[in-house]
Structures are given as structure tokens and as C-alpha cells.
Coordinates of C-alpha atoms and ligand atoms in Angstrom, one line a residue:
M50 CA -35.4 -13.9 -15.7
S51 CA -36.6 -17.4 -15.0
H52 CA -34.8 -19.7 -12.6
A53 CA -36.0 -23.3 -13.2
S54 CA -35.0 -25.4 -10.2
D55 CA -32.7 -28.3 -10.9
D56 CA -32.3 -30.1 -7.6
S57 CA -33.9 -30.8 -4.2
T58 CA -32.6 -27.6 -2.7
G59 CA -34.3 -25.6 -5.4
K60 CA -31.0 -24.7 -6.9
P61 CA -31.5 -22.5 -10.1
A62 CA -30.1 -23.7 -13.3
T63 CA -28.8 -20.4 -14.6
A64 CA -27.8 -16.8 -14.0
F65 CA -25.4 -15.3 -11.4
R66 CA -23.6 -16.6 -8.4
S67 CA -26.2 -14.8 -6.2
S68 CA -28.9 -16.9 -7.9
E69 CA -27.7 -19.8 -5.7
W70 CA -29.2 -17.9 -2.8
F71 CA -32.0 -15.7 -4.1
A72 CA -33.4 -17.7 -7.1
R73 CA -33.8 -21.1 -5.3
A74 CA -37.3 -22.6 -5.1
G75 CA -38.9 -23.5 -1.8
K76 CA -37.5 -22.8 1.7
Y77 CA -34.0 -22.5 0.4
G78 CA -34.9 -19.4 -1.5
F79 CA -37.6 -18.3 0.9
I80 CA -35.2 -17.7 3.7
P81 CA -32.6 -15.4 2.0
R82 CA -35.3 -13.6 0.2
S83 CA -37.6 -13.1 3.2
W84 CA -34.9 -11.9 5.5
M85 CA -33.4 -9.5 2.9
K86 CA -37.0 -8.1 2.4
S87 CA -36.8 -7.1 6.1
Q88 CA -34.6 -4.2 4.9
G89 CA -37.4 -2.9 2.7
F90 CA -36.2 -4.1 -0.7
V91 CA -38.8 -4.5 -3.4
P92 CA -39.2 -8.0 -4.8
E93 CA -37.7 -6.9 -8.2
M94 CA -34.4 -6.3 -6.5
L95 CA -34.1 -10.0 -5.7
D96 CA -35.2 -11.2 -9.1
G97 CA -32.1 -12.1 -11.0
R98 CA -30.1 -8.9 -10.8
P99 CA -26.4 -9.0 -10.3
V100 CA -25.6 -8.4 -6.6
I101 CA -22.8 -5.9 -6.2
G102 CA -21.0 -5.9 -2.8
I103 CA -19.7 -2.6 -1.8
C104 CA -16.8 -3.4 0.5
N105 CA -16.3 -0.5 2.9
T106 CA -13.4 0.4 5.1
W107 CA -15.2 3.4 6.6
S108 CA -14.4 3.9 10.3
E109 CA -14.1 6.8 12.7
L110 CA -10.9 5.1 13.7
T111 CA -9.6 5.6 10.2
N112 CA -9.9 9.4 9.6
C113 CA -8.6 9.1 6.1
N114 CA -11.7 6.9 5.2
R115 CA -14.3 8.8 7.1
H116 CA -16.1 9.9 3.9
L117 CA -16.4 6.4 2.4
R118 CA -20.0 6.0 3.4
D119 CA -20.9 9.0 1.3
L120 CA -19.0 7.6 -1.6
A121 CA -20.8 4.2 -1.1
E122 CA -24.1 6.0 -1.7
H123 CA -22.8 7.2 -5.0
V124 CA -21.6 3.7 -5.9
K125 CA -25.1 2.4 -5.1
R126 CA -26.7 5.0 -7.3
G127 CA -24.5 3.8 -10.2
V128 CA -25.3 0.1 -9.5
L129 CA -29.0 0.8 -9.4
M130 CA -28.8 2.9 -12.6
A131 CA -27.2 -0.1 -14.3
G132 CA -29.8 -2.6 -13.0
G133 CA -27.8 -4.2 -10.2
F134 CA -28.6 -4.8 -6.6
P135 CA -26.0 -3.0 -4.3
L136 CA -25.3 -4.3 -0.8
E137 CA -22.8 -2.4 1.3
F138 CA -20.8 -4.3 3.9
P139 CA -18.1 -3.4 6.4
V140 CA -14.7 -4.9 6.8
T141 CA -12.1 -4.2 9.4
S142 CA -10.5 -0.8 8.7
L143 CA -6.8 0.1 9.1
G144 CA -6.0 3.6 10.2
E145 CA -2.3 4.4 10.1
P146 CA -2.2 7.1 12.8
L147 CA -3.9 5.0 15.5
M148 CA -3.2 1.3 15.1
R149 CA -0.5 -0.4 17.1
P150 CA 1.9 -2.0 16.8
T151 CA 1.4 -1.3 13.1
T152 CA -1.3 -1.5 10.5
M153 CA 0.9 -3.8 8.4
M154 CA 0.3 -6.5 11.0
F155 CA -3.4 -6.4 10.2
R156 CA -3.2 -6.1 6.4
N157 CA -3.5 -9.9 6.0
L158 CA -6.3 -10.1 8.6
V159 CA -8.4 -7.6 6.5
A160 CA -7.6 -9.5 3.3
M161 CA -9.0 -12.6 5.0
D162 CA -12.0 -10.7 6.2
V163 CA -12.7 -9.5 2.6
E164 CA -12.0 -12.9 1.0
E165 CA -14.2 -14.8 3.4
T166 CA -17.0 -12.2 3.4
I167 CA -17.2 -12.2 -0.4
R168 CA -17.1 -16.0 -0.7
A169 CA -19.7 -16.7 2.1
N170 CA -22.2 -14.3 0.6
P171 CA -24.3 -13.9 -2.5
I172 CA -22.0 -11.4 -4.2
D173 CA -21.4 -11.4 -7.9
G174 CA -19.1 -8.4 -8.2
V175 CA -17.4 -6.0 -5.7
V176 CA -16.5 -2.4 -5.5
L177 CA -13.8 -1.9 -3.0
L178 CA -13.8 1.4 -1.1
A179 CA -10.3 2.0 0.3
G180 CA -8.1 4.9 1.3
C181 CA -5.6 4.8 4.1
D182 CA -2.4 3.0 3.2
K183 CA -3.0 -0.7 3.9
T184 CA -6.7 -0.7 3.1
T185 CA -6.0 -0.7 -0.6
P186 CA -3.7 -3.8 -0.8
A187 CA -5.7 -5.6 1.8
L188 CA -8.9 -5.3 -0.2
L189 CA -7.3 -6.1 -3.5
M190 CA -5.6 -9.2 -2.0
G191 CA -8.9 -10.5 -0.6
A192 CA -10.8 -9.9 -3.8
A193 CA -8.0 -11.5 -5.8
S194 CA -8.3 -14.7 -3.9
C195 CA -12.0 -14.9 -4.8
D196 CA -11.4 -13.8 -8.4
I197 CA -14.7 -12.1 -9.0
P198 CA -15.4 -8.9 -11.0
T199 CA -13.8 -6.0 -9.0
I200 CA -13.3 -2.3 -9.2
L201 CA -11.3 -0.3 -6.7
V202 CA -12.5 3.2 -5.7
S203 CA -10.1 5.1 -3.6
G204 CA -11.2 7.8 -1.1
G205 CA -8.8 10.3 -2.7
P206 CA -6.3 12.6 -1.1
M207 CA -7.2 15.3 1.4
L208 CA -6.7 19.1 0.6
N209 CA -3.3 20.7 0.9
G210 CA -2.2 21.7 4.4
R211 CA -1.4 25.5 4.7
F212 CA 0.5 27.1 7.6
K213 CA 2.0 30.6 7.9
G214 CA 2.3 30.9 4.1
R215 CA 3.9 27.5 3.8
T216 CA 2.3 24.4 2.2
L217 CA 2.3 21.4 4.6
G218 CA 2.3 17.9 3.1
S219 CA 1.1 15.0 5.2
G220 CA 3.9 13.2 7.0
T221 CA 6.7 14.7 5.0
D222 CA 6.4 18.1 6.6
M223 CA 5.6 16.5 10.0
F224 CA 9.1 15.0 9.9
K225 CA 10.6 18.4 9.1
L226 CA 8.5 20.2 11.8
D227 CA 9.6 17.6 14.3
E228 CA 13.2 18.3 13.5
E229 CA 12.6 22.1 13.7
Y230 CA 11.0 21.8 17.1
R231 CA 13.7 19.4 18.4
T232 CA 16.4 21.9 17.4
G233 CA 14.5 24.9 18.8
R234 CA 13.7 26.6 15.5
I235 CA 9.9 26.6 16.1
S236 CA 8.0 26.9 19.4
K237 CA 5.5 24.5 20.9
A238 CA 2.7 26.9 20.0
E239 CA 3.7 26.9 16.4
L240 CA 4.0 23.1 16.3
D241 CA 0.5 22.8 17.7
A242 CA -0.9 25.3 15.1
A243 CA 0.8 23.4 12.3
E244 CA -0.7 20.1 13.7
A245 CA -4.2 21.5 13.1
A246 CA -3.3 23.0 9.7
M247 CA -1.8 19.9 8.1
S248 CA -4.8 17.6 8.1
R249 CA -7.9 19.7 7.3
S250 CA -10.3 17.6 5.3
A251 CA -11.5 14.1 4.6
G252 CA -9.1 12.0 2.6
S253 CA -5.8 10.2 2.7
C254 CA -2.4 11.8 3.0
M255 CA -1.9 14.3 0.1
T256 CA 1.8 13.6 -0.4
M257 CA 2.8 10.8 -2.7
G258 CA 2.8 8.5 0.3
T259 CA 1.6 5.0 0.4
A260 CA -2.1 5.8 0.1
S261 CA -1.6 8.0 -2.9
T262 CA 0.9 5.5 -4.4
M263 CA -1.5 2.5 -4.0
A264 CA -4.5 4.5 -5.3
S265 CA -2.4 5.6 -8.3
L266 CA -1.1 2.1 -8.9
A267 CA -4.6 0.7 -8.9
E268 CA -5.4 3.2 -11.6
A269 CA -2.3 2.4 -13.5
M270 CA -2.9 -1.3 -13.3
G271 CA -6.5 -0.9 -14.7
I272 CA -8.4 -2.0 -11.6
G273 CA -9.3 1.6 -10.8
L274 CA -11.0 4.1 -13.2
P275 CA -9.1 7.0 -14.8
M276 CA -8.1 9.7 -12.2
N277 CA -8.8 7.4 -9.3
G278 CA -5.4 8.1 -7.9
S279 CA -5.5 11.9 -7.7
T280 CA -9.0 13.3 -7.6
P281 CA -9.3 15.0 -4.2
A282 CA -11.5 13.3 -1.6
V283 CA -13.9 16.2 -1.4
D284 CA -14.1 17.1 -5.1
S285 CA -17.5 16.4 -6.7
R286 CA -15.6 14.4 -9.4
R287 CA -14.7 11.8 -6.8
A288 CA -18.4 11.2 -6.3
V289 CA -18.9 11.0 -10.0
L290 CA -16.1 8.5 -10.3
S291 CA -17.8 6.4 -7.6
E292 CA -21.0 6.4 -9.5
Q293 CA -19.3 5.4 -12.7
A294 CA -17.7 2.5 -10.8
G295 CA -21.2 1.4 -9.7
I296 CA -22.4 1.5 -13.3
R297 CA -19.3 -0.3 -14.7
I298 CA -19.2 -3.1 -12.1
V299 CA -22.6 -4.3 -13.3
E300 CA -21.3 -4.6 -16.8
L301 CA -18.2 -6.5 -15.7
V302 CA -20.4 -9.0 -13.9
K303 CA -22.5 -9.5 -17.0
Q304 CA -19.4 -10.0 -19.1
G305 CA -17.8 -12.3 -16.5
I306 CA -14.6 -10.2 -16.4
T307 CA -12.8 -11.0 -13.1
I308 CA -10.0 -9.3 -11.3
S309 CA -7.4 -11.8 -12.6
Q310 CA -8.3 -10.8 -16.2
I311 CA -7.4 -7.2 -15.3
L312 CA -4.4 -7.7 -13.0
T313 CA -2.1 -9.5 -15.4
R314 CA 1.6 -9.7 -15.6
E315 CA 1.4 -6.7 -17.9
A316 CA -0.5 -4.7 -15.4
F317 CA 2.2 -5.4 -12.8
E318 CA 4.9 -4.3 -15.2
N319 CA 3.0 -1.0 -15.7
G320 CA 2.6 -0.7 -12.0
V321 CA 6.3 -0.9 -11.3
K322 CA 7.1 1.6 -14.1
V323 CA 4.4 4.1 -12.9
N324 CA 5.7 3.8 -9.4
G325 CA 9.0 5.0 -10.6
A326 CA 7.5 7.8 -12.6
I327 CA 5.4 9.1 -9.6
G328 CA 8.2 8.6 -7.0
G329 CA 5.9 6.1 -5.3
S330 CA 6.3 4.6 -1.9
T331 CA 8.6 1.8 -1.0
N332 CA 5.6 0.1 0.6
A333 CA 4.3 -0.6 -2.9
V334 CA 7.1 -3.2 -3.2
V335 CA 5.7 -5.6 -0.5
H336 CA 2.0 -4.9 -1.5
L337 CA 2.4 -5.7 -5.2
L338 CA 4.5 -8.8 -4.4
A339 CA 1.7 -10.1 -2.1
L340 CA -1.0 -9.3 -4.6
A341 CA 0.8 -11.1 -7.4
G342 CA 1.2 -14.1 -5.1
R343 CA -2.6 -14.2 -4.7
L344 CA -3.2 -14.0 -8.4
G345 CA -0.4 -16.5 -9.4
V346 CA 1.2 -13.8 -11.5
P347 CA 5.0 -14.4 -12.0
F348 CA 6.4 -11.3 -10.4
N349 CA 9.4 -11.1 -7.9
L350 CA 11.5 -8.6 -6.0
E351 CA 14.1 -8.4 -8.8
D352 CA 11.4 -7.2 -11.2
W353 CA 11.2 -4.0 -9.2
D354 CA 14.7 -3.2 -10.1
R355 CA 14.8 -4.6 -13.6
L356 CA 11.6 -3.0 -14.8
G357 CA 11.9 0.2 -12.9
R358 CA 15.6 0.8 -13.3
D359 CA 15.5 3.4 -16.1
I360 CA 12.2 5.0 -15.4
P361 CA 12.5 8.7 -14.7
T362 CA 10.5 10.3 -11.9
L363 CA 8.3 12.8 -13.7
V364 CA 5.9 13.8 -10.9
D365 CA 7.4 16.5 -8.7
L366 CA 5.5 15.7 -5.5
K367 CA 6.6 15.5 -1.8
P368 CA 8.3 13.5 -0.3
S369 CA 10.7 13.4 -3.3
G370 CA 9.7 16.8 -4.8
R371 CA 7.8 20.0 -4.2
F372 CA 4.0 19.7 -4.9
L373 CA 1.0 17.8 -3.5
M374 CA -1.8 15.7 -4.9
E375 CA -4.1 18.6 -5.5
E376 CA -1.6 20.1 -7.9
F377 CA -1.1 16.7 -9.5
F378 CA -4.8 16.3 -10.1
N379 CA -5.0 19.8 -11.6
A380 CA -2.0 19.1 -13.8
G381 CA -3.7 16.1 -15.5
G382 CA -3.0 13.3 -13.1
L383 CA -1.9 9.8 -14.0
P384 CA -3.2 9.7 -17.6
A385 CA -0.8 12.5 -18.4
V386 CA 2.1 10.8 -16.7
M387 CA 1.4 7.5 -18.4
E388 CA 1.1 9.2 -21.8
R389 CA 4.6 10.5 -21.3
L390 CA 5.8 7.0 -20.5
R391 CA 3.8 5.5 -23.3
D392 CA 6.8 3.9 -25.1
R393 CA 7.7 2.0 -22.0
L394 CA 4.3 0.6 -21.0
K395 CA 2.4 -2.5 -21.9
L396 CA -0.3 -0.6 -23.7
D397 CA -2.5 -3.7 -24.3
A398 CA -3.2 -4.3 -20.6
P399 CA -7.0 -4.2 -20.1
V400 CA -8.8 -1.7 -17.9
V401 CA -12.1 -2.0 -16.0
E402 CA -13.9 0.6 -18.1
G403 CA -13.3 -1.6 -21.1
G404 CA -10.5 -1.4 -23.8
T405 CA -6.9 -1.0 -23.0
I406 CA -4.6 1.2 -20.9
G407 CA -3.2 2.5 -24.2
E408 CA -6.6 3.6 -25.3
R409 CA -7.3 5.2 -21.9
I410 CA -4.3 7.4 -21.9
A411 CA -4.1 8.3 -25.6
G412 CA -3.7 12.0 -26.0
A413 CA -3.8 12.8 -22.3
E414 CA -2.1 16.2 -21.6
S415 CA -0.2 17.7 -18.8
W416 CA -1.4 21.2 -17.9
D417 CA 1.6 22.0 -15.7
D418 CA 5.1 20.8 -16.6
E419 CA 6.4 21.9 -13.2
V420 CA 4.2 19.3 -11.6
I421 CA 4.3 16.6 -14.3
R422 CA 7.7 17.1 -15.8
P423 CA 8.6 16.2 -19.4
L424 CA 10.8 13.3 -20.1
D425 CA 13.8 15.5 -20.9
N426 CA 13.6 17.3 -17.5
P427 CA 12.7 14.7 -14.9
L428 CA 12.9 15.2 -11.2
T429 CA 15.2 12.1 -11.0
P430 CA 16.5 10.4 -14.1
K431 CA 16.3 7.0 -12.5
G432 CA 13.3 6.8 -10.2
G433 CA 12.7 3.1 -9.7
M434 CA 13.5 1.1 -6.7
M435 CA 16.9 -0.4 -6.3
V436 CA 17.1 -3.9 -5.1
L437 CA 20.3 -4.5 -3.1
K438 CA 21.9 -7.9 -2.3
G439 CA 25.0 -9.0 -0.5
N440 CA 26.2 -10.8 2.6
L441 CA 24.0 -8.4 4.7
A442 CA 20.9 -9.1 2.7
P443 CA 21.1 -12.4 0.9
D444 CA 17.4 -12.3 -0.1
G445 CA 17.4 -8.6 -0.8
A446 CA 16.8 -5.1 0.5
I447 CA 15.5 -2.0 -1.2
I448 CA 16.4 1.7 -1.4
K449 CA 14.4 4.5 -3.1
P450 CA 17.0 6.6 -4.9
S451 CA 14.6 9.6 -5.5
A452 CA 14.3 10.0 -1.7
A453 CA 18.0 9.5 -1.0
S454 CA 21.1 11.8 -1.1
P455 CA 23.2 11.1 -4.2
R456 CA 26.5 11.6 -2.2
L457 CA 25.5 8.7 0.1
M458 CA 24.6 6.2 -2.6
Q459 CA 28.2 5.0 -2.5
H460 CA 29.2 4.9 1.2
R461 CA 31.4 3.0 3.6
G462 CA 30.7 3.7 7.3
R463 CA 30.9 2.4 10.8
A464 CA 27.7 0.8 12.1
V465 CA 25.9 2.2 15.1
V466 CA 23.6 -0.6 16.1
F467 CA 20.2 -0.4 17.9
E468 CA 18.8 -3.8 18.9
T469 CA 15.2 -2.7 18.9
A470 CA 13.0 0.4 18.0
E471 CA 12.8 1.0 21.8
D472 CA 16.5 0.9 22.1
F473 CA 16.7 3.4 19.2
R474 CA 14.3 5.8 20.8
A475 CA 16.1 5.6 24.2
R476 CA 19.5 6.4 22.9
I477 CA 19.4 8.3 19.6
D478 CA 19.4 11.7 21.3
D479 CA 22.0 10.8 23.9
P480 CA 24.8 13.4 23.7
D481 CA 27.3 10.6 24.5
L482 CA 26.2 8.4 21.6
D483 CA 29.3 7.6 19.6
V484 CA 28.1 8.6 16.2
D485 CA 29.1 11.0 13.4
A486 CA 27.8 12.0 10.0
D487 CA 29.6 9.0 8.3
S488 CA 28.1 6.4 10.6
V489 CA 25.6 3.9 9.4
L490 CA 22.6 3.7 11.7
V491 CA 21.4 0.0 12.0
L492 CA 18.1 -1.1 13.4
K493 CA 17.4 -4.7 14.2
N494 CA 14.2 -6.6 15.2
A495 CA 11.8 -4.5 13.2
G496 CA 11.0 -7.0 10.5
P497 CA 7.8 -9.0 9.8
R498 CA 8.2 -11.4 12.7
G499 CA 10.5 -9.4 14.9
Y500 CA 8.4 -6.3 15.8
P501 CA 6.1 -8.0 14.7
G502 CA 4.5 -6.5 11.6
M503 CA 7.4 -4.7 10.0
P504 CA 6.6 -1.1 11.2
E505 CA 7.5 2.1 9.5
V506 CA 10.5 2.9 11.7
G507 CA 13.2 2.4 9.1
S508 CA 13.7 6.1 8.4
M509 CA 15.2 6.5 11.9
A510 CA 15.3 10.2 13.0
L511 CA 18.9 11.5 13.0
P512 CA 20.7 12.1 16.3
R513 CA 19.9 15.5 17.7
K514 CA 23.5 16.4 18.1
L515 CA 24.1 15.8 14.4
L516 CA 21.0 17.7 13.4
E517 CA 22.3 20.7 15.4
Q518 CA 25.6 20.4 13.3
G519 CA 23.5 20.7 10.2
V520 CA 23.6 17.1 9.1
T521 CA 20.5 16.3 7.0
D522 CA 20.9 12.7 5.9
M523 CA 22.8 9.5 6.9
V524 CA 22.8 6.0 5.7
R525 CA 20.3 3.9 7.6
V526 CA 19.8 0.1 7.4
S527 CA 17.0 -2.1 8.8
D528 CA 14.6 -4.9 8.2
A529 CA 11.7 -2.4 8.8
R530 CA 9.6 -0.4 6.3
M531 CA 9.4 3.3 6.1
S532 CA 6.5 5.7 5.7
G533 CA 5.7 6.6 2.1
T534 CA 6.0 10.2 3.2
A535 CA 9.5 9.8 4.6
F536 CA 12.8 10.4 2.9
G537 CA 16.6 9.9 3.2
T538 CA 19.3 7.4 2.2
V539 CA 17.4 4.5 3.9
V540 CA 18.0 0.8 3.1
L541 CA 14.8 -1.1 4.0
H542 CA 13.2 -4.6 4.0
V543 CA 16.5 -6.4 4.6
A544 CA 15.8 -10.1 4.2
P545 CA 16.0 -12.4 5.9
E546 CA 15.2 -10.3 8.9
S547 CA 17.3 -10.2 12.1
A548 CA 14.7 -11.9 14.4
I549 CA 15.0 -15.1 12.5
G550 CA 18.8 -15.0 12.4
G551 CA 19.4 -13.1 9.2
P552 CA 22.8 -11.5 8.8
L553 CA 21.5 -8.2 10.1
A554 CA 21.3 -9.9 13.5
L555 CA 25.1 -10.4 13.5
V556 CA 26.0 -6.7 13.0
R557 CA 27.8 -5.0 15.9
T558 CA 28.6 -1.4 16.6
G559 CA 31.9 -0.6 15.0
D560 CA 31.5 -3.0 12.0
I561 CA 32.0 -1.5 8.6
I562 CA 29.0 -1.5 6.3
V563 CA 29.4 -0.8 2.5
L564 CA 26.5 0.5 0.5
D565 CA 27.3 0.5 -3.2
T566 CA 24.1 1.2 -5.1
A567 CA 25.7 1.2 -8.5
A568 CA 26.7 -2.4 -8.0
R569 CA 23.4 -3.1 -6.0
K570 CA 25.5 -4.2 -3.1
L571 CA 25.0 -4.2 0.7
E572 CA 27.9 -5.7 2.5
L573 CA 29.1 -6.2 6.0
E574 CA 32.9 -6.2 6.1
V575 CA 33.4 -8.8 8.7
D576 CA 35.2 -12.0 7.9
E577 CA 33.3 -15.2 7.6
A578 CA 34.9 -17.0 10.6
E579 CA 33.8 -14.1 12.9
L580 CA 30.3 -14.2 11.4
A581 CA 30.1 -17.9 12.0
R582 CA 31.1 -17.4 15.6
R583 CA 28.4 -14.7 16.0
R584 CA 25.8 -16.9 14.2
A585 CA 26.5 -19.8 16.6
A586 CA 25.9 -17.5 19.5
F587 CA 22.7 -16.0 18.1
V588 CA 19.7 -16.3 20.4
P589 CA 16.3 -15.4 18.7
P590 CA 14.2 -12.9 20.6
Q591 CA 11.1 -14.1 22.5
P592 CA 8.0 -13.9 20.3
A593 CA 5.9 -10.9 21.1
F594 CA 2.7 -13.0 21.1
E595 CA 1.8 -16.5 22.4
R596 CA -1.8 -16.6 21.4
G597 CA -4.4 -15.1 19.1
Y598 CA -3.9 -13.3 15.8
G599 CA -0.4 -12.1 16.9
K600 CA 0.7 -15.7 17.1
L601 CA -0.9 -16.6 13.8
F602 CA 0.9 -13.7 12.3
I603 CA 4.3 -14.7 13.7
D604 CA 3.9 -18.3 12.8
H605 CA 2.9 -17.8 9.2
V606 CA 4.1 -14.4 7.9
Q607 CA 6.6 -14.6 5.0
Q608 CA 9.6 -12.4 4.6
A609 CA 9.7 -9.0 2.8
D610 CA 10.9 -10.4 -0.5
K611 CA 7.7 -12.5 -0.6
G612 CA 5.4 -9.6 0.2
V613 CA 4.8 -10.3 3.9
D614 CA 1.7 -12.4 3.1
F615 CA 0.8 -15.5 5.1
D616 CA 2.1 -18.7 3.7
F617 CA -1.3 -20.3 3.7
L618 CA -3.0 -17.3 1.9
V619 CA -0.8 -17.3 -1.2
G620 CA -3.0 -18.2 -4.2
A621 CA -6.7 -18.1 -4.7
S622 CA -9.7 -20.4 -4.0
G623 CA -12.2 -18.7 -6.3
T624 CA -15.9 -18.9 -5.2
P625 CA -16.8 -22.6 -5.4
P626 CA -20.5 -23.5 -5.3
S627 CA -22.1 -22.8 -2.0
K628 CA -23.4 -25.4 0.4
V629 CA -26.8 -24.7 1.9
S630 CA -26.7 -24.7 5.7
F631 CA -30.4 -25.2 6.7
Ligands
FES793 FE1 -4.1 7.5 6.3 FE2 -1.8 8.6 5.5 S1 -2.5 8.2 7.5 S2 -3.3 7.8 4.3

């Protein structure tokens, strides 16, 4: 390929974005070429091939992503095979089990890292390697704001946990084991042994938690290849999929097909419906809202209820059901689910391998109707998210019906209020706590700004004294999120949050709260005059950070109904022509 120079900086007239660096004449091309050659690349590699960035969230601090460097090698092989020039680069990783106060506080930071790294470098297309919960939305958000050709490759779920003849699902069974230990049904030694048995391979949580949900939605929305969601992390077919992504991204660059051409409104509609069918995580709500905001796709909180309302949950996986991702993969994975939903999907939505989602899923079969249930025998007839509104949540709140107890979906109960997560932990097991099975547990100051970072504390463990009485579920209300592996009648994402004076801040122990999911209502039965008095007396909590990223987060984070993105990151800036700096 020839690159005739067209200005004094030796700028090439044609070809790819990376040509602005590598195909310039004179010193402006000498410098990037020469220094890249220090890594041992042959000159042909720098001669007009599309440069494919491999954006890697590998980290030993993120156990779920520990195999991503291996997968990166497979992506590279595919890129080379297709005639591209692969360059792997790291971005900040986000490991759920270790990061404090919560990975959600850093999702936007990683999205900025991805966006600015892509834009600042000679990258024509990108393969995103993600796994643990927030890494998927963070990488997609960053790439979306650059709007370059993109494929997401997930790390895949870990192998099933096994303990004493019992299958252990990440997170979900941890919550159960914790309750068994707290009520004396298992010993400390047994708890320790279960701890080692639950997480026994590379990969992300193998329940339909947030990681599996986001990997599946990436597949459903066409930005991931078929079976991206469910292929186990250590299965050789995960490596093959990575190699295929490497081949395909080169073609996307040559055709100029960018992420915004794949992630259309139709893709988001399919994402919401598939989330209902797989019993996906509540966290998908904020992540898809934020991603749509980057892409300028018209998509809002109400869409989650409207589009997902009548979608049955077909996939019988924990936390809502019985099985785990390995069984889901063996049963046929997402193509089989989507084929069963065919009549409700936007079949013309494009996919990264070319063609449409309708073509991708045509004829896909389920090999196990216990795991991927038929439409006439769903796990839950209505599996989508419910969006609640009312005087307690003027801008909305959500509940996941497939994880909730049907008997509590219409409920009127007395609030037991915890001012903070620390207050909750300190008092929940107090034998003198004035609480019964009909009470509504309320947690404040766990929203985007309040905690900050909207941690996954919304599924509040039940009081020990009620667990000992055999109580298994209660209505819980907060401005927090909950783990994708958690379950219960849990109202989340209340907006506006309490820390900025939302009505949740005004609730006091003893107030009556009404949850009426049929009417999509969440109400506080306190008269307006009393609420006005409480509002006038409201004192916002001290911000948790006065400098650094924490302050940036508190100053700019939006509420849950807007996806918890920063106000200044909404939208995209593309990849405008670069300025040379030497
Ligand atoms: Fe990483 Fe669950 S902790 S996916």
C-alpha cells in the first residue's frame, strides 16, 4: 500500500487511522516506526495493515480475568491470520471480590482509560477482553465513545463448584452457606472447605450473575460472537472464539463497521428481552442505560419494564433457578434461547460476524429443556425487570420478580430503617431489634453519591433471629444495587438517592411502606405536611471524599435512572484527526 504524503508533517493521504502514525514520511513516521521496531516487529507489520488494539483487563487482582493474557494470544493469532497488526494494551482492571468501596465506583474510570487510550494511539479497531462484572460495561462504554470497530470477547464462566455432593454456584450458594453457618447448620470447617470448592478455575462467576449477564447481553446485542456468553473459560472453544474475533475485527475495520452500527436501538431492545429470558442481573439496568447514553441511543429506564414485561424466563440458572453456566453452554447457550424468543426479537439487528441476529440464531436448538425451558413451561412467566415509581421513588426503582417471593410482591409493612450500611451491619443481628417477618428493611446512603459508588448491599441479609424462625425472605428497599448472584424481594436503585435528599432520606422506623408491583408502585404512607417538615430538617451527609477520583465521582456521577455515568462522559467524541506532538 502506498502512502503519498500530503502535508509538511508527512501525513499520508489514504488508508487507516493508524496510517497517521506509521505511514507518515520523514521524522513524523520515523519516530513511531523506529520505536515500535524496538519490539522486534518486521517492517511489513508497519506497512499499511490495520492495527488492532487488544484491550486487556488481565490482573492478578482480578481472579476472574486471570486467563485473559492467554486469550489475548489467541486473538493475536486471528488478527495476524487476517493480515492485521495486533497490539495488546492493559487498562485498569476491576475485581469484584477485592476492590473497595465497590468496583462500581471505578467503572467510569476504566471507561475513561479505555476511551483515552484508544483515541491517543494508532488503533483502527479493538477487541475488548473482559470478564468480571464491571469490566464488560466499562470497556464497551469507552469504546462506544470512540466509535471504532469493536468486538467484545468475554473470559467465560468458571467451572461448576462441587462440595459434598452438592453443586455450588458463585455467590448464590455463598449467601446460603453464610446463613447456614450463622444459624449453626454447618461448621466452620465445612464452611472453609466449601470456600475452596466454590471457585476452582479461571473465569467469572458461573451463576447468571452480572458477569454472565453482561457477557450474554454482549452476545445478544451482536457485539460478541455466538456463544460468547456461556462457553466456559477453560474450554478450548473459548480460545477458538477468541481467534475468530481476531480474524473478524480485521474485516470490520476494512469495512468501516463501527460499534455504533452494531449497538443500535434494536440491539438494546433485544438486550432487554434476552435479559428477561435468562433471568439476568439487575446490574444490567444501569450498565445498558450508561452504554446507550454514550451511543446516543434513545433508551430509558421505562424501556426496561415496557420491553421486558411479558418476557418469560426460560433459562433455569441460579440465582433464580437450579443450574449453572456449564449446563447452559451444554444445552445450546444463548442462540437456543433467542431462537425460542424469535417472535419477540428485532431480527434485523446486525452482528459482528456479519449478517443479522435473525440469521445467527436460525435453527438453533436446545439440547436440554430442563436448562433452557420451552416457552410453554418457563421458569417465570414474566421475567423482565419491574420499574416502580411513587412518592418513595419519583425517578424510579427496580425489582427483579424472578428473584422475589410472589407472596411479597403486594406488601404493606412497617419500615425498619438503617441509616448506613455500617449501621445495618452493626444492628441487624441484635436480638433486641424491633423487627418481624412483615417489616420492610430500609437502607439509606448506599446510592451513587452516598456510599459512594452504589455498592451491592441492597440484598441485606435477614436478621438472625428471623432466620432462626424459618423466615426466608422479606421486602427490602434501598438506593443500593445488589449482586447479580443475590435473590429476594429486593427493591433497588431508588432514585433520587437518599444522600441528595431523595424521599428515601425521609423514611423513619415505624413508617408504613407499600409495595404494589402489579401497579408498579412504591409508596411511603406519610402525609405530605409531615414529609415537608422532615425535608426541611434534612442535612446531607458529609461527602466521603474531598480530593482525587473520589471527589470527581461524587461531583459528577448521575443517578441510577441515568446509568450512574458521569455527566461529562455522556455521548461520544469519536477519534478526530491526531495532532503530532514532536
Ligand atoms: Fe468476578 Fe463474579 S467476582 S465475575
